[in-house]
XYZ file of C-alpha atoms in Angstrom:
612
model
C -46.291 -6.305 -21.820
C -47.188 -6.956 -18.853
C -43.961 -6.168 -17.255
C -44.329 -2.627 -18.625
C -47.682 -2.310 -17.101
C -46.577 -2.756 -13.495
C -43.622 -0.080 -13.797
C -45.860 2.133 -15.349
C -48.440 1.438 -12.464
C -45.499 1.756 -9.712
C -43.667 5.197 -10.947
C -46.000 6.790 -13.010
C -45.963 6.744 -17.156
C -44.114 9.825 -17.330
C -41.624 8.974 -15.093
C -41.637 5.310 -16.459
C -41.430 6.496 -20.538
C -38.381 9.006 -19.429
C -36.633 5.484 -17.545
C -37.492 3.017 -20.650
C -35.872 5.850 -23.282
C -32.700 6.701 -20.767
C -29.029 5.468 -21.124
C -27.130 4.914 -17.733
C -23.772 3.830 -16.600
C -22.482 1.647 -13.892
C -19.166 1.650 -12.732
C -17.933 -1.151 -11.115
C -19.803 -5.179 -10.830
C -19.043 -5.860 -7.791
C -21.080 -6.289 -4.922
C -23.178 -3.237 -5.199
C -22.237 -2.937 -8.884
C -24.284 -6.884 -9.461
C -27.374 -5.250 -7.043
C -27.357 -2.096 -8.946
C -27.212 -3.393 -12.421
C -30.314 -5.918 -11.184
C -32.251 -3.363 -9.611
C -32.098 -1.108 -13.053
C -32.663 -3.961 -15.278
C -35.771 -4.682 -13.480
C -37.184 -1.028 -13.380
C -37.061 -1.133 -17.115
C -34.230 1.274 -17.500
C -33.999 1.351 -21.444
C -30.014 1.188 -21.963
C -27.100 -0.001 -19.251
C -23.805 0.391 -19.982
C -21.838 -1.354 -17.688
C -17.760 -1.382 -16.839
C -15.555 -2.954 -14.467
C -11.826 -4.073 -15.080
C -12.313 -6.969 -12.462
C -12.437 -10.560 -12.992
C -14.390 -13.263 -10.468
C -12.614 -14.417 -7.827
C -13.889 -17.107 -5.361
C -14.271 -14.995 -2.431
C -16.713 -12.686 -4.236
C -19.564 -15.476 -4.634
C -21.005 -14.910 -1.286
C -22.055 -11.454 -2.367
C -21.941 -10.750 -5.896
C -24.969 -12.848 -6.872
C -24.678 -12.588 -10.334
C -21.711 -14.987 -10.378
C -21.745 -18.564 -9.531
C -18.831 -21.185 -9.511
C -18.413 -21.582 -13.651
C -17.777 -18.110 -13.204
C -14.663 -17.781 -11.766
C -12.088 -16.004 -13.479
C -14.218 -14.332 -16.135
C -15.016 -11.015 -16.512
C -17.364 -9.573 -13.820
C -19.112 -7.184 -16.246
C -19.452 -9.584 -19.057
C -20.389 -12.108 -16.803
C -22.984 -9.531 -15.001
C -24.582 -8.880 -18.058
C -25.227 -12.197 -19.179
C -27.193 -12.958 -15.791
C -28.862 -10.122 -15.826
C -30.062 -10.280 -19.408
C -32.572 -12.599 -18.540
C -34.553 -10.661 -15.648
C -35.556 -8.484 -18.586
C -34.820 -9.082 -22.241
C -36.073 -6.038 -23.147
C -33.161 -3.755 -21.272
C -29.848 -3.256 -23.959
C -27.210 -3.917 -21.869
C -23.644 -2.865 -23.090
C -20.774 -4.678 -21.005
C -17.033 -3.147 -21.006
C -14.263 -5.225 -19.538
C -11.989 -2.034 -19.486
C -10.514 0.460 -16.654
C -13.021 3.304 -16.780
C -9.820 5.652 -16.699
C -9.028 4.307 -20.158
C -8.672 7.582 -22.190
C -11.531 6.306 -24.765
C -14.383 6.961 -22.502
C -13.760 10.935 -22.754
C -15.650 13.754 -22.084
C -17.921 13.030 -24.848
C -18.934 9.452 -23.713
C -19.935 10.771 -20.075
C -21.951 13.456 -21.735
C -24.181 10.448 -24.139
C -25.451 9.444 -20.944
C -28.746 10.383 -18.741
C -27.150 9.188 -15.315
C -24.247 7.684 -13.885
C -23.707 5.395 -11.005
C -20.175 4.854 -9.080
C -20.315 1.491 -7.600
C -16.790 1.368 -6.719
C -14.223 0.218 -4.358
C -10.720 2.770 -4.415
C -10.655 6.126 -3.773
C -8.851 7.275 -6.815
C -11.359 5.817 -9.365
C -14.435 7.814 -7.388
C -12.802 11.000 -7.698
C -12.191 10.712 -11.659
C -15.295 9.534 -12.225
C -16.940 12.661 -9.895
C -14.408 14.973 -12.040
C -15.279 13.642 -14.986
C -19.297 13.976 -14.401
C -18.732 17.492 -13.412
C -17.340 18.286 -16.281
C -19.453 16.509 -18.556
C -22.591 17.925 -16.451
C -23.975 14.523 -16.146
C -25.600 13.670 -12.336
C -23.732 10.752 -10.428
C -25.121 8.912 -7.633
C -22.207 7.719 -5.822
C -22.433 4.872 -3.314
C -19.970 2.775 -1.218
C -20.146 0.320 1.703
C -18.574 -0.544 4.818
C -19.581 -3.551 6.986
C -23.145 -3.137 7.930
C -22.590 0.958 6.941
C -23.266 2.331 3.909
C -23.924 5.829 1.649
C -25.310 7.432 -1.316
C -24.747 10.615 -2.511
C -26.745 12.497 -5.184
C -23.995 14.535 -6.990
C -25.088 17.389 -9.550
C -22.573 20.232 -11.189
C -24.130 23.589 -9.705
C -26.831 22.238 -7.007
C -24.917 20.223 -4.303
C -22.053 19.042 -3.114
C -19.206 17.025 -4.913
C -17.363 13.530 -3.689
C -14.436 15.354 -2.947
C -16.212 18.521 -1.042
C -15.425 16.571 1.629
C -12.235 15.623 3.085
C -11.161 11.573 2.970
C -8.712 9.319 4.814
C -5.803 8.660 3.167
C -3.891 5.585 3.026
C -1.920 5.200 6.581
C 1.875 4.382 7.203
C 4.000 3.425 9.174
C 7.542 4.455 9.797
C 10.170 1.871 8.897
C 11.777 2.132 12.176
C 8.415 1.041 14.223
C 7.835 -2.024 11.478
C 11.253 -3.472 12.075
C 12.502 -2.643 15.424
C 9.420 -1.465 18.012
C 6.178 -3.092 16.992
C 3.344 -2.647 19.691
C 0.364 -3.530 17.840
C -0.238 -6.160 15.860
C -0.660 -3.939 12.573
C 3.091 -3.302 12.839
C 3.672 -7.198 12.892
C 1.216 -8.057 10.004
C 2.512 -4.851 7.733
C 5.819 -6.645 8.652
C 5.019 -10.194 7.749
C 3.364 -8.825 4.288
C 5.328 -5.987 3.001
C 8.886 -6.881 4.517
C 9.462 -10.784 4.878
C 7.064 -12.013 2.177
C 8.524 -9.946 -0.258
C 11.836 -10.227 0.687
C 11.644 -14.022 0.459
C 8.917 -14.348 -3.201
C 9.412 -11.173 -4.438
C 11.239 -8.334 -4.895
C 12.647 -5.477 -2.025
C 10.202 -3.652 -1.147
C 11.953 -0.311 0.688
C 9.811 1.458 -1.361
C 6.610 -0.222 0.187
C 3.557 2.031 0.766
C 2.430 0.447 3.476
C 6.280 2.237 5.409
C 7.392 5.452 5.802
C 10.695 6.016 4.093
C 11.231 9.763 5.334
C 14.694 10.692 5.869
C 14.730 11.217 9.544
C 17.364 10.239 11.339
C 16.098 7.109 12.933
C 14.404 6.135 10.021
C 17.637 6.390 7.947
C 19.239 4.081 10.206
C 16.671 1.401 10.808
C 16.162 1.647 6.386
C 19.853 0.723 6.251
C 19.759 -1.891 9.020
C 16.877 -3.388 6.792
C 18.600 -3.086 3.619
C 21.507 -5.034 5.268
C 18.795 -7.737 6.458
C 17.282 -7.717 3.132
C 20.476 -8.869 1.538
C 21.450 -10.937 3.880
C 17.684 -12.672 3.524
C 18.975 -12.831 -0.363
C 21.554 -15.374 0.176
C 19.468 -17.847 2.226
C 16.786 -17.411 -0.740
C 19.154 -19.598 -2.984
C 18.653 -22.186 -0.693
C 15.115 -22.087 -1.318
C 13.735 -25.625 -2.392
C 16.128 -27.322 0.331
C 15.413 -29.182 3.407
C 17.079 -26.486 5.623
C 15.061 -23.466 4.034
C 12.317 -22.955 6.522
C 15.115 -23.301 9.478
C 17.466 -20.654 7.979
C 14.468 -18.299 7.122
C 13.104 -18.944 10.762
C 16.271 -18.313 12.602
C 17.305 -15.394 10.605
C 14.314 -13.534 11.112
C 13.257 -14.849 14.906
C 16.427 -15.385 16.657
C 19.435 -13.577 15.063
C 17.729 -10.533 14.030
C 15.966 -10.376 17.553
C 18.945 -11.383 19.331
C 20.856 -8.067 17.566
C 17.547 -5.844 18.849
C 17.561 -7.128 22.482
C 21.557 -6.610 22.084
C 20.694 -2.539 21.768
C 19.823 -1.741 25.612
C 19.407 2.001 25.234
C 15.968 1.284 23.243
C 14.313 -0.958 25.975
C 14.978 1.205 29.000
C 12.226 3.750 27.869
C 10.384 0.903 25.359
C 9.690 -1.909 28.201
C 10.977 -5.642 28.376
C 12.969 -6.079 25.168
C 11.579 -8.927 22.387
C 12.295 -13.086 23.276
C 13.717 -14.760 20.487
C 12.308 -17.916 19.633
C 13.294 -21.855 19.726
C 13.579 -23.427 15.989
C 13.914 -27.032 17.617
C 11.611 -26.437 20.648
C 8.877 -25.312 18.434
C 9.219 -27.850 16.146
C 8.802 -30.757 18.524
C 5.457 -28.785 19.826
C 4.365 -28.954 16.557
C 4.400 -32.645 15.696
C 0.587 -32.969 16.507
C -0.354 -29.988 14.702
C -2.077 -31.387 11.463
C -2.859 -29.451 7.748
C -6.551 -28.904 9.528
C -5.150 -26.173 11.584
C -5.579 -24.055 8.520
C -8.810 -24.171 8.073
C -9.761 -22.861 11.398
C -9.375 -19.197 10.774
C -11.379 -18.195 13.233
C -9.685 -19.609 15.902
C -6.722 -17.719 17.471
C -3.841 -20.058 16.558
C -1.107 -21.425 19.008
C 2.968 -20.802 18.996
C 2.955 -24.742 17.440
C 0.505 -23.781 15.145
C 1.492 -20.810 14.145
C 5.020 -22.487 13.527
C 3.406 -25.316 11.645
C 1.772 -23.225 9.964
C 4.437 -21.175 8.755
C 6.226 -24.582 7.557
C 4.101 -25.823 5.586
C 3.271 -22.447 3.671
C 6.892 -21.446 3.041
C 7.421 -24.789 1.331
C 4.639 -24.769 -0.752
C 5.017 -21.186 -1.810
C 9.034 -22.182 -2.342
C 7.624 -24.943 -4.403
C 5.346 -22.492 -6.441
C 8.474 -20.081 -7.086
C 10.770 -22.443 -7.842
C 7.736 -23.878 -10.768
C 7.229 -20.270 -11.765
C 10.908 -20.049 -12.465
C 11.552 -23.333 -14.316
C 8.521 -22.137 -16.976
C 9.490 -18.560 -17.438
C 11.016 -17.442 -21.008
C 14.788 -16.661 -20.722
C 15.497 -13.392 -20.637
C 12.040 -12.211 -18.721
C 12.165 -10.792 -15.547
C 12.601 -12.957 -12.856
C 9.379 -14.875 -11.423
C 7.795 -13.297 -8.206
C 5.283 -13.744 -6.164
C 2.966 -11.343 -4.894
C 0.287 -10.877 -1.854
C -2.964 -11.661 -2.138
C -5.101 -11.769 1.035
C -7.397 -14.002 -1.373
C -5.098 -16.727 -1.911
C -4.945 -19.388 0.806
C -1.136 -19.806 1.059
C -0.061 -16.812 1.020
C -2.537 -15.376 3.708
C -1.346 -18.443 5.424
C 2.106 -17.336 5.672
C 1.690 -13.603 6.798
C -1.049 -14.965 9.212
C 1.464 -17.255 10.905
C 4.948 -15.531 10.458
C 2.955 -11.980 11.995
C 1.926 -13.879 15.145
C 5.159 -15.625 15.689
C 6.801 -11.867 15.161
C 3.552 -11.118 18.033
C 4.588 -13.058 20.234
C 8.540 -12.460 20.730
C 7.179 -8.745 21.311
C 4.493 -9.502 23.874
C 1.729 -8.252 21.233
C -2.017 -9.985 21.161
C -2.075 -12.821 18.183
C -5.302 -12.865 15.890
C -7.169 -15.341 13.629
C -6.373 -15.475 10.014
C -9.671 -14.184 9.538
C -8.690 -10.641 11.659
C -5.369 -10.761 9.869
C -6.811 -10.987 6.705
C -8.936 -7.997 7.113
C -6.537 -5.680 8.653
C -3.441 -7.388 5.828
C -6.392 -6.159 3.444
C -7.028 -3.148 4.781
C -10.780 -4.103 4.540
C -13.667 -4.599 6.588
C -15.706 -7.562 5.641
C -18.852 -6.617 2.567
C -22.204 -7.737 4.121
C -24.589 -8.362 1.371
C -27.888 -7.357 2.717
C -25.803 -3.901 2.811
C -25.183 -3.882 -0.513
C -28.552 -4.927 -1.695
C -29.930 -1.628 0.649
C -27.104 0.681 -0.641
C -27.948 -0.456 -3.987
C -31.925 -0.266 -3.471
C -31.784 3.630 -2.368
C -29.374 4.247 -5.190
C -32.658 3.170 -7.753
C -34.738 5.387 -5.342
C -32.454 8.257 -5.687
C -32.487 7.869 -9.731
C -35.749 8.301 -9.843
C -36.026 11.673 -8.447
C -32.995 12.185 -10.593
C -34.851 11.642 -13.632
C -37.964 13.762 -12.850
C -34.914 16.231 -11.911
C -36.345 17.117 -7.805
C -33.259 17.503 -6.319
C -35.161 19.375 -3.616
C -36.733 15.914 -2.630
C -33.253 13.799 -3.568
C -31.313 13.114 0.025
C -27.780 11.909 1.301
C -28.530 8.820 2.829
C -26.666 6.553 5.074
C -26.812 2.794 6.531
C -26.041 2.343 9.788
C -26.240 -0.192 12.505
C -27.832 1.522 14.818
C -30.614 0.398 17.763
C -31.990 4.062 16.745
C -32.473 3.798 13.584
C -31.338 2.104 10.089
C -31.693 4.635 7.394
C -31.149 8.392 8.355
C -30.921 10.783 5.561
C -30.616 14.738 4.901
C -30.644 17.215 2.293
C -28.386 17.618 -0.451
C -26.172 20.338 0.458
C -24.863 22.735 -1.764
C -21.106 23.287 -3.599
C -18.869 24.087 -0.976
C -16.994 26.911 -2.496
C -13.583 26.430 -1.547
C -14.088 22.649 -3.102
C -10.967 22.542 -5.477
C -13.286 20.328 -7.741
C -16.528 21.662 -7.737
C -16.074 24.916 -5.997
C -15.347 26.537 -9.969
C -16.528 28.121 -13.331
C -16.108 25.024 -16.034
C -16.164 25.441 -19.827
C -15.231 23.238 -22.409
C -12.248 24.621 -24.604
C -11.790 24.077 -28.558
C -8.288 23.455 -29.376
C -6.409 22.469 -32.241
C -3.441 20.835 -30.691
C -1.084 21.326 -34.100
C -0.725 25.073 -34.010
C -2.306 26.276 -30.734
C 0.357 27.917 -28.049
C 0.121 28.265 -24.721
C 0.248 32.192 -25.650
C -3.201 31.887 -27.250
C -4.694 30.084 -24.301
C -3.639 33.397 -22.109
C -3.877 36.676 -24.506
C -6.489 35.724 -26.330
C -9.294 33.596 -24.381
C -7.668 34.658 -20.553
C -6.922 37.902 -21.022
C -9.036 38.913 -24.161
C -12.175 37.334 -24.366
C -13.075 36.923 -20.528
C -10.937 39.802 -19.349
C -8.528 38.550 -16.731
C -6.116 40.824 -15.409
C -2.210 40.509 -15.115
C -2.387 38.198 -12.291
C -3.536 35.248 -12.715
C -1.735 31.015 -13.360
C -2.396 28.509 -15.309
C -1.766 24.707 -14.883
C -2.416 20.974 -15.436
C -2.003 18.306 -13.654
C 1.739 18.230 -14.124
C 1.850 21.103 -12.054
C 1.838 25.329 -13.030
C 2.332 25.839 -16.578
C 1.852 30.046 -16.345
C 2.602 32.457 -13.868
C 3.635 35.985 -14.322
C 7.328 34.939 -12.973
C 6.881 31.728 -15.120
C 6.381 32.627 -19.231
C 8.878 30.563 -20.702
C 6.225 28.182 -21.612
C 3.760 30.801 -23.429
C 5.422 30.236 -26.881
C 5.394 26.741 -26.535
C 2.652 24.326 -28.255
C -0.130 23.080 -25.923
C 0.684 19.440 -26.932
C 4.413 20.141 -26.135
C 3.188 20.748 -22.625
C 1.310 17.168 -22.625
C -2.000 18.594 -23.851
C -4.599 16.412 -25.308
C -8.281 15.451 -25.636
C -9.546 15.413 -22.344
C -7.365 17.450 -20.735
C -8.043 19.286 -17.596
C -6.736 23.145 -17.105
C -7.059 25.468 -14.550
C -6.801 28.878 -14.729
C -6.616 31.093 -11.279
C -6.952 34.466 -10.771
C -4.625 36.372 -8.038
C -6.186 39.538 -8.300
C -6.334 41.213 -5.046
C -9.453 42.670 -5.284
C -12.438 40.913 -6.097
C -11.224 37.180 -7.849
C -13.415 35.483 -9.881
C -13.421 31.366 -8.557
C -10.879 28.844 -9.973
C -11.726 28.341 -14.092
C -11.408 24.532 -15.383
C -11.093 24.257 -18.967
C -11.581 20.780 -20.297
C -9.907 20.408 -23.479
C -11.768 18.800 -27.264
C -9.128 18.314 -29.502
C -10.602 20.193 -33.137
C -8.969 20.434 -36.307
C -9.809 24.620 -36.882
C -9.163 26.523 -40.117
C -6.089 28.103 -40.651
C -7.523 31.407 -41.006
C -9.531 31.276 -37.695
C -7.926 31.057 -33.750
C -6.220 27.990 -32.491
C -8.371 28.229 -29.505
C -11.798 28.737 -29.353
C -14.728 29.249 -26.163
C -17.432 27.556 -28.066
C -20.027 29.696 -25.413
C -20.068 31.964 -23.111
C -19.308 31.200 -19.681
C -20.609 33.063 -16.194
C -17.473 32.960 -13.741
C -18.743 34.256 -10.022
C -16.974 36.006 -7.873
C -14.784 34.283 -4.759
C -16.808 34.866 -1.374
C -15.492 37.692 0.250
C -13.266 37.144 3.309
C -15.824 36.833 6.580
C -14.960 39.719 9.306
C -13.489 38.526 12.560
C -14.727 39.008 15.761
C -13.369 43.223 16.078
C -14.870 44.145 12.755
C -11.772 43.773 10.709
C -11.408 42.158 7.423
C -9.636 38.895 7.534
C -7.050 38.781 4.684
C -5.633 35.956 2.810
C -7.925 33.401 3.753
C -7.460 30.524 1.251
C -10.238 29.731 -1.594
C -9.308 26.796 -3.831
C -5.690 26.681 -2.600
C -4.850 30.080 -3.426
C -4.771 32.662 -1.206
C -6.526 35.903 -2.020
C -3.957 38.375 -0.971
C -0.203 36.783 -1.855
C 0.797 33.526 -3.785
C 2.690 31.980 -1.400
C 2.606 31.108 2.073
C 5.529 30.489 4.833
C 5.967 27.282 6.594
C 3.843 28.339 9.598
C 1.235 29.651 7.421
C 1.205 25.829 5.953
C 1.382 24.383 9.566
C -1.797 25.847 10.649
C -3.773 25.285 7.746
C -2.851 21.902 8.243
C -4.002 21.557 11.947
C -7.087 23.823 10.787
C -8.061 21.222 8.401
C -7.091 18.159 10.859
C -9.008 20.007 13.522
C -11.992 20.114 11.190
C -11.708 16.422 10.386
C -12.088 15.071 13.929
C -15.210 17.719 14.498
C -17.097 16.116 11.334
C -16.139 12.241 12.718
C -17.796 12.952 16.227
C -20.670 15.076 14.808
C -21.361 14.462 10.757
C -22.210 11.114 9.054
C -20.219 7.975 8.428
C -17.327 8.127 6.421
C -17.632 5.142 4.663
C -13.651 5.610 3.326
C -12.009 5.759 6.911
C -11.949 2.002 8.758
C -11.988 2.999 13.179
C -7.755 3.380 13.022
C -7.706 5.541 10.296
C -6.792 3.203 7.819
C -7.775 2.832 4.162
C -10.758 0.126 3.487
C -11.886 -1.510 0.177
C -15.473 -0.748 -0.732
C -17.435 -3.076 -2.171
């Protein structure tokens, strides 16, 4: 065909016949995911597996261009491969509407394919799937997006560096007692409005909130309490949601009794400032007479007090209304019906938008759009699509030198927007040895789970077959199951310990002298004869040696210097020793944001973003 002809003229027919026979997965249809899976499709990639748990929402048409308006609320990957189908009929395309954690797509499905691509938006997904290729010694090309930034990353067990070689941003908090008593930015006012008030008011208490810091200090303990105490209080004017008087009793609860009690506590403005100004229920709704519903739609406009309060009105009714519905159709004896967040849906962005700026302005903090509130209520920056198509372009570049396997000539490559230059890339770098992930010896381990110990595990693969000395642990990812001060597990069965197909375990060795790296068994469940070992190393395995400790600066050996979070020299370390590696590793951050590459996980406060 003729189709055929013009790949085969473009890459070569060796590198062409190696694409049209290859099997590939993409995780994740979303905006790079619907670029990716088009830009594969139409390089005549023989097979495309495909598998995102997402469904189309509205916002996503003005990116993820396989979707269009019929579309909405149907599967993104079934939907994804439909489209795409018809750029090149002669591409099998497999679609999965499924979580790609789902313990079906095991060790054994990873390793049926020639390439994987991550084209995904949370940090905890990326890291399986980079575990999970690692293990299965499959090559991932992971890719994100940030605004007009972007990254790929050729990842491949034993040549270069893993997703998690590098340190991300995690999530950021807040402490309780900044949220409700001492906002100064207008983050504390919209983590307010969204994980305090609209909660407390829709859905259910949310002390346990991620978005606060619920640490036991002593001003925290106090302030939780207060806001316990204002959470049940906000309780009983809830069941006079659906009156007239709702939105007054919700407003002054929350803007003039509440602040009155805060401006009442002089102690905390004498260091802190000019203490909050309550507001005016009756003033601010005569201001607002004028304000019309079209206020809403200007999001990008920065809204007035008597908008803000008109606002708020009108969206605390008609969420009220929506409750109140939710709760007349529910099945007796279901849990009650909530609401939740979604920076998505109109009415509820609406509502934080307008109840965070009122909470602005009684603390003298800058109001923003809706459209700033939504990102930052989000924790997102904006997708741009012509990044996505790029990001997703130099991901098919990168696969192709992953097929002829040149790593030498594969690159880390990152988008930015910059009046230097667009596209800067570098070499793939090698395993960082001290990565807990890819840092290690791996080796797949045959177990059957009926009558294999933990005892057989230890004597006779640890100890026997690869020669481990005394000192040496073993865990999972419930924590240490073996230690030589912890045994009372060794007679136990593996699958009493929460063993199973798929399984990750790690075996360390404390030796003082000369360690061999951090050992990750991944566990195949086999049904052995009862004649031969419960546990079997179906090949051998080469386990190097843990870099020696580098000399300091008068010739002496530095000791216990940490390698896969163990130390080399003891097992445990004291609270300073903790402290320092801490500030060691925070230290190290900040040197690799000023001089290294993008982080495409961190937005400019530190917070967490959504790629897409």
């Amino acid at each position: 065909m003729a189709r055929d002809k013009y790949i085969r003229q473009a890459l070569g027919v060796s590198l062409s016949t190696r694409i049209k026979e290859s099997r590939v997965l993409v995780v994740g249809a979303g905006g790079i995911g619907c670029e990716l899976l088009k830009n594969l499709v139409c390089s005549g990639f023989g097979a495309v597996t495909i598998v995102d748990l997402d469904t189309i929402d509205l916002s996503n048409l003005n990116r993820q261009f396989l979707f269009r308006h019929e579309h909405i609320k149907r599967a993104k990957a079934l939907v994804a491969k439909e489209t795409a189908a018809k750029f090149n009929p002669n591409v099998r395309i497999e679609a999965l509407h499924a979580n790609i954690k789902d313990p079906r797509f095991n060790l054994d499905w990873y390793k049926s394919f020639d390439l994987v691509f991550n084209a995904l938006d949370n940090l905890e997904a990326r890291r399986y799937v980079n575990r999970m290729c690692l293990a299965a010694d499959v090559p991932l090309i992971e890719s994100g997006t940030t605004g007009f930034n972007g990254q790929v990353q050729v990842i491949r067990r034993g040549k270069t560096e893993c997703y998690d070689c590098n340190p991300k941003e995690t999530p950021k908090t807040f402490p309780v007692c900044t949220i409700r008593s001492t906002p100064s930015q207008p983050i504390h006012c919209i983590v307010w409005a969204k994980s305090y008030l609209f909660s407390e008011i829709f859905g259910t208490s949310e002390d346990d909130s991620p978005d606060l810091d619920n640490t036991q200090d002593s001003d925290n303990a106090r302030e939780i309490e207060s806001l316990r105490q204002e959470a049940r209080a906000l309780k009983r004017i809830r069941e006079s949601m659906g009156s007239e008087d709702f939105p007054r009793k919700i407003f002054e609860k929350v803007f003039e009794e509440d602040i009155e009690r805060l401006r009442d506590m002089e102690d905390m403005w004498k260091s802190r400032g000019k203490p909050p100004d309550p507001l005016d229920f009756e003033k601010l709704k005569g201001d607002s007479l004028g304000v019309g519903p079209g206020i809403e739609s200007k999001d990008q406009t920065v809204w007035t007090p008597a908008e803000n309060f008109a606002v708020f009105s009108r969206s605390l009714r008609t969420l009220s209304n929506k409750l109140e519905e939710l709760r007349a159709q529910a099945d007796p004896g279901n849990a009650a019906a909530v609401l939740s967040f979604d920076k998505d849906d109109k009415t509820t962005l609406d509502f934080v938008a307008a109840t965070a700026n009122l909470r602005s302005i009684i603390f003298g903090i800058d109001t923003k759009s809706e459209f700033e509130i939504k990102q930052m209520a989000g924790n997102i920056i904006p997708a741009i699509a012509t990044t996505n198509a790029m990001t997703a372009g130099l991901c098919a570049l990168q696969a192709f030198k992953v097929m002829r396997e040149d790593y030498n000539k594969a690159r880390m490559i990152f988008l930015t927007k910059s009046v230097d230059r667009l596209i800067s890339a570098e070499p793939l770098r090698p395993p960082k040895s001290d990565c807990p992930v890819c840092g290690v010896a791996q080796s797949r381990l045959e177990v059957d789970l009926s009558r294999a110990t933990l005892r057989n595990l230890v004597d006779d693969i640890v100890r026997g077959q690869l020669a481990y000395g005394e000192e040496l642990s073993v865990s999972s990812d419930a924590g240490i199951l073996y230690d030589p001060d912890l045994d009372d597990n060794l007679p136990k069965k593996l699958s009493d310990l929460s063993i199973k197909q798929d399984s990750f375990l790690t075996v360390v060795d404390d030796a003082d002298d000369d360690p061999r790296v951090n050992l990750v068994f991944s566990i195949s469940e086999k049904l052995l004869p009862e004649d031969s070992p419960a546990v079997k190393l179906p090949q051998k395995i080469e386990i190097a040696r843990k870099p020696k400790p580098a000399p300091t600066a008068n010739g002496e050996t530095q000791h216990g210097e940490m390698t896969n979070g163990v130390s080399g020299t003891k097992r445990k370390r004291d609270a300073n020793e903790v402290e320092l590696e801490a500030d060691i590793v925070s230290k190290r951050g900040k040197v690799m944001e000023e001089n290294g590459p993008v982080d495409v996980d961190a937005t400019e406060n530190g917070g967490p973003i959504v790629l897409d």
